XYZ file of C-alpha atoms in Angstrom:
775
model
C 26.762 38.799 -15.006
C 27.670 35.063 -14.101
C 26.364 32.202 -14.754
C 25.045 30.452 -11.876
C 22.851 34.345 -10.452
C 21.732 34.294 -14.604
C 20.882 30.343 -14.479
C 18.603 30.262 -10.683
C 16.746 27.067 -11.486
C 16.345 23.544 -10.394
C 17.808 21.764 -13.902
C 19.921 19.691 -13.999
C 23.558 20.370 -14.736
C 24.704 17.445 -16.459
C 21.961 18.422 -18.900
C 22.888 16.531 -22.266
C 25.814 15.968 -20.868
C 25.189 13.760 -18.812
C 25.948 9.876 -19.182
C 23.103 7.415 -19.054
C 23.571 6.578 -14.849
C 24.219 2.708 -14.595
C 20.886 0.954 -13.761
C 21.826 -1.846 -10.187
C 20.428 -4.838 -11.363
C 21.936 -6.604 -8.613
C 20.261 -5.066 -6.601
C 16.894 -5.095 -8.285
C 16.560 -8.563 -9.137
C 16.727 -9.205 -4.754
C 15.232 -6.836 -4.118
C 12.064 -8.653 -6.327
C 13.037 -12.312 -5.487
C 12.786 -11.434 -1.949
C 9.507 -9.380 -1.840
C 8.303 -13.167 -3.534
C 9.349 -14.648 -1.010
C 8.050 -12.686 1.491
C 4.401 -12.377 -0.135
C 4.711 -16.233 -0.369
C 5.567 -16.364 3.334
C 2.944 -13.304 4.218
C 0.351 -15.931 2.688
C 0.566 -18.820 4.300
C -1.708 -20.287 6.559
C -0.482 -22.659 10.296
C -4.216 -23.701 11.947
C -3.453 -25.622 14.023
C -5.435 -29.492 14.773
C -9.103 -29.010 16.356
C -10.483 -31.250 19.597
C -13.913 -31.977 18.667
C -16.596 -31.722 21.477
C -20.016 -32.912 21.125
C -22.758 -30.975 22.971
C -23.067 -32.157 26.499
C -19.046 -32.503 27.010
C -16.575 -30.201 29.485
C -14.208 -28.892 27.017
C -10.899 -29.738 27.817
C -9.283 -26.825 26.820
C -10.234 -23.589 25.712
C -10.465 -22.828 22.111
C -10.423 -20.089 20.564
C -11.169 -19.213 16.008
C -8.165 -19.001 13.930
C -10.022 -16.796 11.520
C -13.507 -15.224 10.151
C -15.846 -17.929 9.526
C -19.247 -18.351 8.885
C -20.834 -21.150 10.344
C -24.804 -21.842 8.769
C -27.446 -22.125 11.591
C -29.790 -25.474 10.341
C -32.473 -24.611 11.999
C -32.900 -21.144 11.892
C -32.379 -21.355 7.657
C -35.765 -24.350 7.657
C -37.817 -22.200 9.743
C -37.044 -19.079 6.819
C -38.039 -21.245 4.300
C -40.623 -22.776 5.728
C -41.778 -19.972 6.558
C -41.689 -18.499 3.052
C -43.530 -22.509 1.877
C -45.970 -21.690 3.388
C -46.239 -18.229 1.686
C -46.497 -19.210 -1.015
C -49.281 -19.195 -4.006
C -50.075 -22.292 -4.550
C -51.096 -23.189 -8.476
C -54.756 -23.107 -10.431
C -55.468 -24.225 -13.509
C -58.013 -22.046 -15.869
C -58.843 -24.629 -17.886
C -62.152 -23.865 -20.752
C -62.917 -28.273 -21.837
C -65.100 -27.571 -19.135
C -67.244 -25.421 -21.117
C -67.199 -27.399 -24.142
C -67.513 -30.734 -22.108
C -70.990 -28.926 -20.884
C -72.451 -27.410 -24.116
C -71.617 -30.608 -25.966
C -73.306 -32.857 -23.339
C -76.544 -30.336 -22.809
C -77.009 -30.897 -26.398
C -76.496 -34.404 -27.461
C -79.451 -34.813 -24.663
C -81.600 -32.238 -25.978
C -81.242 -33.444 -29.940
C -81.008 -37.250 -28.889
C -85.091 -35.986 -26.733
C -86.691 -34.354 -29.834
C -85.090 -37.110 -31.969
C -87.044 -40.376 -29.296
C -89.740 -41.619 -30.390
C -93.575 -42.009 -28.005
C -92.765 -45.787 -27.294
C -88.919 -45.661 -26.390
C -89.454 -42.090 -24.314
C -89.103 -44.593 -20.836
C -85.987 -45.590 -22.158
C -84.350 -43.343 -22.337
C -85.681 -41.455 -19.680
C -84.045 -44.377 -17.361
C -80.577 -44.124 -18.826
C -80.114 -40.604 -18.257
C -81.634 -41.200 -14.500
C -78.930 -43.258 -14.896
C -76.569 -41.242 -16.182
C -77.439 -38.677 -14.892
C -77.356 -40.046 -11.183
C -80.777 -38.999 -10.911
C -84.032 -39.562 -10.426
C -86.137 -37.635 -13.394
C -90.277 -37.520 -13.084
C -91.835 -37.755 -16.895
C -93.090 -34.560 -16.047
C -89.229 -33.029 -16.185
C -88.506 -35.551 -18.982
C -91.651 -33.888 -21.188
C -90.766 -30.242 -20.629
C -86.975 -31.375 -21.132
C -88.530 -32.197 -24.954
C -89.779 -28.965 -25.702
C -88.949 -26.728 -27.680
C -88.953 -23.960 -25.545
C -86.910 -25.864 -22.626
C -84.779 -25.732 -25.266
C -84.674 -22.659 -26.896
C -83.824 -21.195 -22.883
C -81.103 -23.222 -22.356
C -79.536 -22.645 -25.337
C -80.046 -17.870 -25.321
C -79.975 -18.276 -21.324
C -78.243 -21.182 -19.107
C -75.548 -21.869 -21.109
C -74.043 -17.912 -22.146
C -74.948 -16.900 -18.622
C -73.367 -20.467 -17.202
C -70.061 -20.059 -19.416
C -69.495 -16.426 -18.644
C -69.533 -17.625 -14.863
C -67.742 -20.706 -15.780
C -64.764 -18.977 -17.636
C -63.750 -15.899 -15.189
C -62.588 -19.060 -12.785
C -65.684 -21.972 -11.195
C -63.922 -24.472 -7.677
C -65.258 -28.014 -6.588
C -65.596 -26.510 -3.164
C -64.992 -23.372 -1.542
C -63.370 -24.148 1.196
C -60.259 -25.193 -0.348
C -59.193 -21.541 -1.094
C -59.431 -20.268 2.970
C -56.629 -21.331 4.047
C -55.127 -20.013 0.866
C -54.374 -16.152 2.932
C -51.764 -15.142 0.856
C -53.844 -15.848 -2.622
C -53.819 -17.980 -5.900
C -51.527 -18.271 -9.601
C -54.421 -18.628 -11.697
C -53.299 -20.172 -14.778
C -54.671 -20.271 -17.617
C -54.168 -23.488 -20.289
C -56.312 -21.645 -23.345
C -53.207 -18.553 -23.914
C -50.457 -19.305 -21.318
C -51.378 -16.016 -18.951
C -51.029 -16.325 -15.019
C -52.599 -13.828 -13.238
C -52.145 -13.589 -9.219
C -55.233 -13.591 -7.242
C -55.342 -12.200 -3.836
C -59.254 -11.718 -3.447
C -60.899 -15.756 -3.019
C -63.590 -14.138 -1.504
C -64.813 -13.709 -5.677
C -63.943 -17.553 -6.674
C -67.355 -19.062 -6.748
C -67.684 -23.387 -5.881
C -70.012 -25.235 -7.444
C -72.520 -25.005 -4.881
C -72.121 -20.737 -4.795
C -72.868 -21.254 -8.677
C -75.683 -23.800 -8.588
C -77.708 -21.030 -6.404
C -76.872 -17.845 -8.966
C -78.136 -20.417 -11.440
C -80.630 -20.605 -9.732
C -81.099 -16.977 -9.199
C -80.911 -16.009 -12.010
C -83.895 -17.611 -13.773
C -86.615 -17.011 -11.168
C -85.275 -13.044 -10.396
C -83.992 -12.537 -13.713
C -85.656 -14.502 -16.130
C -88.880 -14.923 -13.943
C -89.252 -19.200 -14.949
C -91.591 -20.609 -13.518
C -90.429 -23.257 -10.734
C -91.147 -27.215 -12.839
C -89.210 -25.345 -15.386
C -86.628 -24.273 -13.055
C -86.035 -27.773 -10.934
C -86.232 -28.510 -15.116
C -82.570 -26.495 -15.588
C -81.650 -28.283 -12.573
C -82.212 -31.382 -12.801
C -80.887 -31.561 -16.837
C -77.821 -28.797 -16.313
C -76.217 -29.450 -12.204
C -75.436 -32.793 -12.596
C -73.251 -31.837 -15.758
C -71.899 -28.695 -13.766
C -67.049 -30.031 -13.515
C -65.363 -27.159 -12.498
C -62.838 -24.854 -14.541
C -59.867 -23.874 -11.412
C -58.696 -26.577 -10.397
C -54.886 -27.105 -8.316
C -51.738 -28.036 -10.156
C -50.338 -29.599 -7.298
C -46.975 -31.008 -9.333
C -46.973 -27.079 -11.055
C -47.032 -26.480 -7.116
C -44.972 -28.237 -5.195
C -42.285 -26.663 -8.157
C -42.788 -23.845 -7.774
C -42.368 -24.176 -3.587
C -38.962 -25.831 -3.686
C -37.742 -22.760 -6.254
C -38.630 -19.837 -3.639
C -37.480 -22.165 -1.314
C -33.989 -22.934 -2.763
C -34.004 -18.973 -3.450
C -33.768 -18.451 0.512
C -29.799 -17.695 1.364
C -28.373 -19.997 4.259
C -29.062 -17.785 7.359
C -24.890 -17.343 9.158
C -23.615 -16.326 12.387
C -20.103 -14.924 12.015
C -17.161 -16.671 14.500
C -14.815 -13.879 14.798
C -10.954 -14.196 14.034
C -9.711 -14.131 18.106
C -13.617 -15.260 19.315
C -13.547 -17.431 21.732
C -15.679 -21.192 20.671
C -15.070 -22.666 23.934
C -13.691 -22.689 27.364
C -12.310 -24.574 29.665
C -14.399 -26.565 32.301
C -17.366 -24.791 30.033
C -20.497 -27.415 28.816
C -20.762 -27.515 25.358
C -24.123 -26.884 23.912
C -25.286 -27.193 20.379
C -24.134 -24.191 19.122
C -20.645 -24.591 19.905
C -20.494 -27.548 18.596
C -21.694 -25.961 15.565
C -19.133 -24.232 15.861
C -16.223 -26.563 16.729
C -18.325 -28.447 13.119
C -17.406 -25.511 11.353
C -13.556 -25.405 12.104
C -12.947 -29.131 12.170
C -13.866 -28.948 8.624
C -12.640 -25.941 7.249
C -10.451 -26.742 4.617
C -6.875 -25.575 5.481
C -5.281 -24.246 2.414
C -1.315 -23.448 3.527
C -1.187 -20.768 1.224
C -3.110 -18.626 -0.689
C -1.588 -18.391 -4.530
C -4.805 -15.082 -5.153
C -3.194 -13.495 -1.549
C 0.599 -13.409 -2.430
C -0.762 -12.444 -5.669
C -2.076 -9.729 -3.676
C 0.515 -9.399 -1.816
C 2.830 -9.543 -4.529
C 1.856 -6.764 -6.194
C 1.284 -3.989 -4.153
C 4.746 -4.569 -2.271
C 6.273 -4.010 -6.282
C 4.106 -0.898 -6.782
C 5.385 0.777 -3.377
C 8.896 -0.529 -4.315
C 9.177 1.127 -7.883
C 8.326 4.559 -5.055
C 10.642 3.637 -2.728
C 13.333 3.290 -6.493
C 12.697 6.173 -8.527
C 13.732 9.780 -8.303
C 10.822 12.520 -8.157
C 13.519 14.396 -9.197
C 15.091 12.391 -12.043
C 11.694 9.682 -12.799
C 14.920 7.647 -13.455
C 16.266 4.974 -10.788
C 17.307 6.670 -7.728
C 20.118 4.087 -5.926
C 23.157 4.042 -7.581
C 25.060 0.640 -6.338
C 23.138 -2.307 -6.359
C 25.073 -1.892 -2.309
C 22.168 -0.368 -1.080
C 19.183 -2.230 -2.497
C 20.239 -5.378 -1.453
C 20.631 -3.308 1.997
C 17.130 -1.921 2.271
C 15.996 -5.969 1.449
C 18.189 -7.954 3.987
C 16.435 -4.492 6.465
C 12.964 -5.579 4.229
C 13.928 -9.646 5.438
C 14.565 -10.008 8.385
C 11.893 -7.591 10.150
C 9.451 -9.286 8.910
C 10.936 -12.296 9.877
C 10.096 -11.100 12.617
C 6.922 -10.165 12.711
C 6.012 -13.800 11.266
C 7.405 -14.603 13.835
C 5.682 -12.490 16.468
C 2.310 -13.923 14.832
C 2.893 -17.462 14.726
C 3.889 -16.366 18.897
C 0.499 -14.397 18.474
C -1.513 -17.652 17.619
C 0.437 -19.722 20.126
C -0.891 -17.515 23.018
C -3.921 -17.440 21.909
C -5.190 -21.046 21.049
C -6.093 -22.588 24.359
C -5.383 -19.008 26.931
C -5.853 -15.381 26.320
C -6.801 -14.551 22.846
C -5.918 -10.206 23.750
C -2.548 -11.495 23.851
C -2.478 -12.585 20.466
C -5.267 -8.855 19.333
C -2.551 -7.066 20.879
C 0.925 -8.243 20.102
C 1.734 -6.409 17.360
C 1.764 -3.258 18.776
C 4.767 -4.813 20.442
C 6.348 -5.082 17.213
C 10.226 -2.599 17.113
C 9.552 -1.762 13.466
C 10.292 2.094 14.988
C 13.807 0.680 14.652
C 14.396 -0.684 11.274
C 12.965 3.248 10.661
C 15.658 4.237 12.907
C 18.561 1.815 11.122
C 17.781 3.379 7.756
C 17.956 6.481 8.831
C 21.411 6.531 9.411
C 22.345 5.550 6.484
C 19.679 7.078 3.738
C 18.041 10.144 3.408
C 14.781 11.096 5.393
C 12.581 10.516 2.361
C 13.608 7.447 1.452
C 13.308 6.374 5.773
C 9.101 7.218 4.368
C 9.504 5.059 2.013
C 10.957 2.333 2.850
C 8.390 2.546 6.263
C 5.736 2.859 3.277
C 6.796 -0.942 2.416
C 8.449 -2.063 5.962
C 4.765 -1.806 6.729
C 2.422 -3.273 4.798
C 4.422 -6.075 4.250
C 4.458 -6.533 8.363
C 1.791 -5.768 8.241
C 0.079 -8.925 5.830
C 2.233 -11.071 7.785
C 1.157 -10.423 11.061
C -2.947 -11.017 9.310
C -3.407 -7.191 9.855
C -5.761 -4.535 10.192
C -5.610 -0.353 7.846
C -4.777 0.269 11.616
C -2.264 -1.645 12.448
C -0.349 -0.818 9.118
C -1.215 2.952 10.425
C 0.855 2.381 13.216
C 3.624 0.499 12.006
C 4.381 3.467 9.517
C 3.818 6.022 11.995
C 5.936 5.271 14.632
C 8.411 3.783 11.397
C 8.472 7.231 10.232
C 9.335 8.573 13.827
C 11.780 6.049 14.787
C 13.592 7.909 11.865
C 13.248 11.116 12.072
C 14.027 10.706 16.863
C 17.589 8.866 16.116
C 18.269 11.134 12.191
C 17.934 13.733 15.769
C 20.841 12.147 17.613
C 24.431 13.102 16.742
C 25.819 10.778 19.032
C 25.107 6.590 20.767
C 24.831 8.704 23.866
C 22.314 11.204 22.440
C 20.419 7.809 21.019
C 20.218 6.336 24.129
C 18.665 9.493 25.545
C 15.813 9.474 22.766
C 14.257 6.430 24.559
C 11.997 8.524 26.007
C 10.871 10.889 23.539
C 10.413 7.224 20.903
C 8.072 5.895 24.135
C 5.873 9.298 23.404
C 5.613 8.969 19.850
C 5.132 5.895 19.216
C 1.911 5.388 22.470
C 0.789 9.058 21.077
C 1.066 7.084 18.231
C -0.666 3.934 19.564
C -3.500 5.934 21.001
C -4.566 7.631 17.978
C -4.761 4.087 16.575
C -7.155 2.322 19.928
C -9.968 5.895 19.426
C -9.612 5.676 15.802
C -10.707 1.370 16.357
C -12.855 3.044 18.100
C -12.732 0.308 20.357
C -11.273 3.002 23.780
C -9.066 1.578 26.135
C -10.570 -1.307 27.947
C -7.143 -2.638 27.752
C -5.460 0.799 28.691
C -2.474 -0.879 31.181
C -1.729 -4.246 28.281
C -1.528 -2.159 26.020
C 0.915 1.030 26.785
C 3.151 -2.329 28.780
C 3.478 -3.418 24.689
C 3.887 -0.166 23.186
C 6.657 0.687 26.215
C 8.239 -2.450 25.457
C 8.510 -1.399 21.637
C 10.232 1.294 22.273
C 12.605 -0.248 24.323
C 13.467 -2.598 22.709
C 13.310 -0.883 18.742
C 16.194 1.167 20.844
C 18.339 -1.309 21.493
C 17.673 -2.677 18.694
C 19.564 -0.089 16.883
C 22.281 -0.489 18.712
C 22.876 -4.383 17.399
C 22.250 -3.806 14.407
C 24.395 -0.727 13.802
C 27.857 -2.374 14.313
C 27.014 -5.354 12.250
C 25.023 -2.933 9.489
C 28.500 -0.988 9.820
C 30.657 -3.226 9.339
C 29.501 -5.993 6.785
C 28.095 -3.140 3.841
C 30.678 -1.139 4.999
C 28.603 2.478 5.839
C 29.612 4.944 7.572
C 26.493 5.741 10.475
C 25.862 8.533 11.982
C 27.202 7.650 14.689
C 31.586 6.387 13.301
C 30.931 9.884 11.316
C 30.553 11.678 14.609
C 33.173 9.512 16.660
C 35.280 9.751 12.982
C 35.311 13.905 13.927
C 36.512 12.837 16.851
C 40.141 15.139 16.619
C 41.586 11.506 19.233
C 41.755 10.086 15.836
C 45.643 8.720 14.672
C 44.739 9.926 11.076
C 43.633 13.020 12.826
C 47.049 13.007 15.343
C 48.964 12.320 12.004
C 47.145 15.406 9.745
C 47.874 17.395 12.966
C 51.432 16.630 13.116
C 53.050 15.591 9.968
C 50.987 18.197 7.976
C 49.883 21.227 9.270
C 49.109 23.399 7.052
C 46.830 20.538 4.619
C 45.069 19.927 8.442
C 44.358 24.057 8.868
C 43.460 23.600 4.752
C 41.040 20.304 5.483
C 39.314 22.577 8.527
C 38.412 25.614 5.995
C 37.537 23.233 3.456
C 34.885 21.516 5.785
C 33.537 24.475 7.371
C 32.266 25.718 4.399
C 30.821 22.249 3.122
C 29.089 22.350 6.266
C 27.690 25.369 6.004
C 27.244 24.571 2.203
C 25.741 21.369 2.622
C 23.758 22.493 5.054
C 22.286 25.540 2.721
C 20.318 23.202 -0.188
C 19.616 20.333 2.309
C 23.066 17.768 1.914
C 23.874 15.301 4.557
C 25.837 17.992 6.039
C 28.466 15.734 9.389
C 29.188 13.683 5.541
C 30.654 16.500 3.482
C 32.077 17.696 7.469
C 34.175 14.457 7.441
C 34.349 13.862 4.775
C 36.663 17.321 3.597
C 38.597 17.027 7.362
C 40.333 13.456 5.416
C 39.588 14.648 1.892
C 44.090 15.080 1.830
C 44.873 12.827 4.172
C 46.879 10.904 1.179
C 49.594 13.658 1.282
C 51.271 12.401 4.760
C 53.244 10.423 2.071
C 55.039 12.425 0.719
C 54.212 15.910 2.633
C 56.987 17.812 1.870
C 55.641 18.739 -1.940
C 52.292 20.923 -0.990
C 52.777 23.948 -0.876
C 50.926 24.440 2.447
C 53.436 22.432 3.867
C 56.746 23.352 2.918
C 56.588 26.342 5.804
C 58.746 28.980 3.046
C 61.499 26.164 2.837
C 62.529 25.696 -0.871
C 60.460 24.204 -3.725
C 61.352 20.505 -4.039
C 59.101 21.183 -7.324
C 61.868 23.441 -8.507
C 64.162 20.288 -9.328
C 61.528 17.519 -11.018
C 60.594 16.941 -14.675
C 57.162 18.223 -15.171
C 55.534 14.687 -15.291
C 57.248 14.038 -11.792
C 55.801 16.161 -9.585
C 52.178 15.761 -11.571
C 52.833 12.324 -10.861
C 53.875 12.816 -7.724
C 50.022 15.121 -7.142
C 48.221 12.379 -8.861
C 49.252 10.470 -5.565
C 47.643 10.944 -3.521
C 44.086 10.803 -3.975
C 45.288 6.725 -5.082
C 47.294 6.938 -1.262
C 44.131 8.737 0.210
C 41.767 6.469 -0.590
C 44.050 3.191 -0.252
C 44.770 5.326 4.091
C 40.446 5.585 3.947
C 40.276 1.754 3.167
C 42.810 0.537 5.839
C 41.556 2.318 9.395
C 38.075 2.112 7.651
C 36.394 5.259 7.151
C 33.622 3.653 5.015
C 32.982 3.238 1.851
C 30.683 7.054 1.599
C 33.832 8.794 2.569
C 36.425 6.683 0.031
C 34.252 7.639 -2.088
C 34.836 11.349 -1.763
C 38.232 11.029 -1.095
C 38.141 9.309 -5.027
C 36.362 11.879 -7.075
C 37.770 15.288 -5.453
C 39.918 16.129 -8.025
C 37.454 14.724 -10.376
C 39.723 13.881 -13.723
C 40.707 17.234 -13.763
C 43.732 18.483 -15.034
C 47.159 19.993 -13.306
C 46.687 22.346 -15.512
C 50.267 24.369 -13.504
C 52.956 21.147 -14.946
C 51.008 20.577 -18.029
C 51.486 24.164 -18.745
C 55.296 23.663 -16.903
C 56.021 21.377 -19.546
C 54.660 22.743 -22.784
C 56.809 26.132 -22.251
C 59.627 23.121 -21.494
C 59.460 21.806 -25.261
C 57.956 18.812 -24.547
C 54.319 17.098 -26.789
C 52.251 15.843 -22.937
C 49.147 14.029 -23.150
C 46.001 15.819 -20.807
C 46.232 12.189 -19.785
C 49.276 11.500 -18.005
C 48.331 15.226 -16.279
C 44.636 14.092 -15.357
C 43.145 12.710 -12.097
C 42.217 9.528 -13.014
C 38.511 10.126 -10.996
C 35.759 9.143 -11.434
C 33.841 12.320 -11.264
C 31.714 13.386 -8.242
C 28.818 11.047 -7.794
C 27.183 13.271 -5.166
C 25.790 16.351 -3.854
C 28.133 16.002 -1.189
C 31.502 15.340 -2.658
C 30.864 17.487 -5.607
C 30.301 19.661 -2.200
C 33.952 19.104 -1.287
C 35.167 19.605 -5.227
C 33.894 22.684 -5.126
C 35.349 24.063 -1.968
C 38.469 22.581 -1.565
C 39.229 24.257 -4.824
C 38.042 27.701 -4.109
C 39.763 27.935 -0.558
C 43.166 26.240 -2.523
C 43.273 29.465 -4.782
C 41.364 31.701 -2.140
C 44.775 32.201 -0.862
C 46.607 34.079 -4.255
C 44.340 36.546 -3.951
C 46.565 40.272 -2.331
C 43.449 41.918 -1.310
C 40.130 39.762 -0.467
C 37.798 42.025 -0.370
C 34.123 40.146 -0.295
C 33.433 41.516 -4.192
C 36.470 40.083 -5.290
C 35.603 37.060 -3.044
C 32.622 36.559 -4.064
C 33.589 37.172 -7.756
C 36.620 34.910 -7.106
C 34.278 32.032 -5.702
C 32.468 32.908 -8.762
C 35.008 32.566 -12.068
C 36.554 28.498 -10.077
C 32.564 27.755 -9.722
C 32.363 27.859 -13.006
C 35.370 26.948 -14.589
C 34.852 23.723 -12.542
C 31.448 23.956 -14.369
C 32.570 24.169 -17.653
C 35.287 20.968 -17.449
C 31.722 18.977 -16.845
C 33.149 17.335 -13.238
C 28.893 18.372 -12.231
C 27.430 16.113 -14.600
C 27.743 13.478 -12.481
C 26.541 15.198 -9.368
C 22.848 16.172 -9.089
C 23.444 19.651 -8.106
C 20.931 22.314 -9.598
C 22.159 26.021 -10.823
C 20.234 26.269 -8.327
C 22.029 24.710 -5.710
C 25.568 26.317 -7.464
C 23.670 29.866 -6.185
C 23.066 28.823 -2.972
C 26.839 27.536 -1.891
C 28.304 29.860 -3.969
C 26.953 32.713 -0.439
C 28.380 30.032 1.719
C 31.527 29.993 0.597
C 31.305 33.284 0.017
C 30.126 33.877 4.159
C 32.377 31.479 5.432
C 35.738 33.687 3.115
C 34.681 37.046 4.671
C 34.934 35.750 7.899
C 38.509 33.735 6.778
C 40.103 37.356 5.165
C 37.585 40.077 7.668
C 39.933 43.412 8.262
C 41.186 44.767 10.892
C 41.117 48.904 12.039
C 45.336 49.531 11.626
C 45.941 51.232 15.224
C 47.711 54.460 15.676
C 51.097 53.069 17.462
C 51.150 51.046 13.869
C 53.087 54.273 12.796
C 56.277 56.229 14.406
C 57.033 59.104 13.205
C 54.906 59.235 9.386
C 56.338 55.878 8.921
C 54.984 52.841 8.215
C 55.811 49.488 10.906
C 58.702 47.375 10.577
C 55.394 44.551 9.846
C 53.795 47.022 7.033
C 57.678 47.372 5.837
C 57.134 43.687 5.604
C 54.196 42.705 3.917
C 54.516 43.936 0.410
C 56.816 41.207 -0.258
C 55.187 38.584 1.780
C 51.635 38.724 0.306
C 53.934 37.794 -3.230
C 55.649 35.249 -1.801
C 52.497 33.672 -0.094
C 50.498 33.981 -4.034
C 53.345 32.209 -5.684
C 53.837 29.647 -3.829
C 50.189 28.840 -3.107
C 50.118 29.013 -7.552
C 52.022 25.050 -7.134
C 49.369 24.729 -4.261
C 46.779 25.299 -6.344
C 48.303 23.271 -9.136
C 45.962 20.434 -8.674
C 42.639 22.209 -8.600
C 40.043 21.144 -11.403
C 41.769 22.677 -15.013
C 41.869 22.240 -18.001
C 43.875 24.684 -21.395
C 40.849 24.765 -23.531
C 38.391 26.651 -20.803
C 39.073 30.013 -21.332
C 37.267 30.791 -18.619
C 39.527 29.733 -15.459
C 40.658 32.128 -13.227
C 43.977 33.921 -14.294
C 45.919 33.641 -11.217
C 45.904 29.783 -11.119
C 47.854 29.546 -15.473
């Protein structure tokens, strides 16, 4: 069973033998430097001077906010803080020192009275009257001196007063009537605080006196004269235990005032602050002052860092291959081209942003708001799609969309529009085969961009209030995108040496000078190239490679034979073989030179780097076994380097497909009876030999793709070597027709002469699996 059937996996052919690909350091450096420059450019903010108008003036021109701002409403903020300050409960200190003073004064008075001599009574009475600031009768004075009165004070009155004073008593209850949110009672002895909301149960001195009077009268049944004696002694000594702490209250009030956040009203970006001819109000003046005093930060470092690192992440997705995990680009030129494309369109986006800012200043801000939809980013996707695969177009579009979104200072909706329109542009342009097809692609391109715009508008929830204006912008977007593709594609082809799809279609035209010369000068080589082109086109479509590139490269892969066409068997037309008179080394030198000459002709006729590379790689580093073996048979000691192509080995799938098709088609001419089974076996043998020699190690072809190529080549060759039925008149009297009598010698001659034509196929003397017909 064939090795292609045994290994139908997606593993890379190279395996351990694949050499480590070189990293395009120059291209990566250019890309990183470009992203750094664009990050700084995206972070620049150019602020226009704001004309200041005071309230009552008429605005000379329209002023629009160039950024989103929060402006403090000082009146509303102060009003809110005042409400909060008013609702802050005051702080009252609860002090038990008043109780101690009361007890000490009462005890001192009673003790002095009990020890008083009779002759000193009257002066003492006068002294107490002055101290208590009340007129004390002689009868009351006598009651104070009795032991019963002292016992009443010590056992009943003072304990009751201590209990009431400890819970808090104010000087005047009218102080509490204005405090609707309660008071904060701070106990000075314990240091605790408590909020007391119901102030009706906090008595003042007057209420306390009435309560004491009621307590003596109803609870203790004290006679009137003794109650009056108690009142005249105790009432002047009473003092409040709850006193307002103004300092603490002020501090608490300021704390809550400062805790109130300012009240702002938002100025939206693009909002018209004042229109031309409009009278300025105080609110407008505040907004203008906010715009005027806003710090003009020319370069936002934080934004620059954010844009740069996000761009690096997206660039990593662009550079890294999803199959191997390594760098997917092998040439710095490709990365430099993408860097230039990103730089160009990012700078265009920045210019559009500056234009929108200028339009919004003094005119219509809507012209700035919708202007990003005019940006023709679809042309960038189409331009990249002319050269690279669709997957690479998608990753490039993602990076470009993010950077351009940062340039126009847009949001996620703008980035979504940029990304989808770029991908859509790449898909539409890649389907175009000629430049004329690109012209007609304007309609699907415009339709797709309009559909994307409608989706974004619905996503924003803004509706279609400005449908006509937006429709005009996105339609102009499609037209500009198409014009940019036409304008930039020739520049890209010339500056970077790329072969775009348009150029490939032009090269496939039979009126090309090289193809005309092939048809006229070397018709055998031309016929061989046609068959190979059909084979590679079918094979490339089967595995998802660039079929157009493969087909065009196959048409030109042997143009080097134009230099010495008579030394290649397909062009000898039955004549003498000139290699019979040459030494094997000279014959090998002639065969080897056709690759070098073909590369020179490709560069001379500007076929492009991709086709030139395939011409240079379509034999890899294979050995010309026929003449190498002939030199050995002649007794020489040849070096394999003198009989091997200079290479390099195929570096892309397209180059590998051309190598395989070229070898299979040339060697298939040696089949005497090309039945379908023999053709398949022959294809598998040739491809196994090329694989065993390591010629496919650097091409990224997988075993599964080799199996698919085998099926495609088999289908094409089976159609070429199809059998026809034998017509009855082809035999006369049981004898074969003259054509049949000549068929066998002709087939033998074709087999012998094709040996030299197939001798430049990739073989090595050490490879035992090579087709025996080529040995």
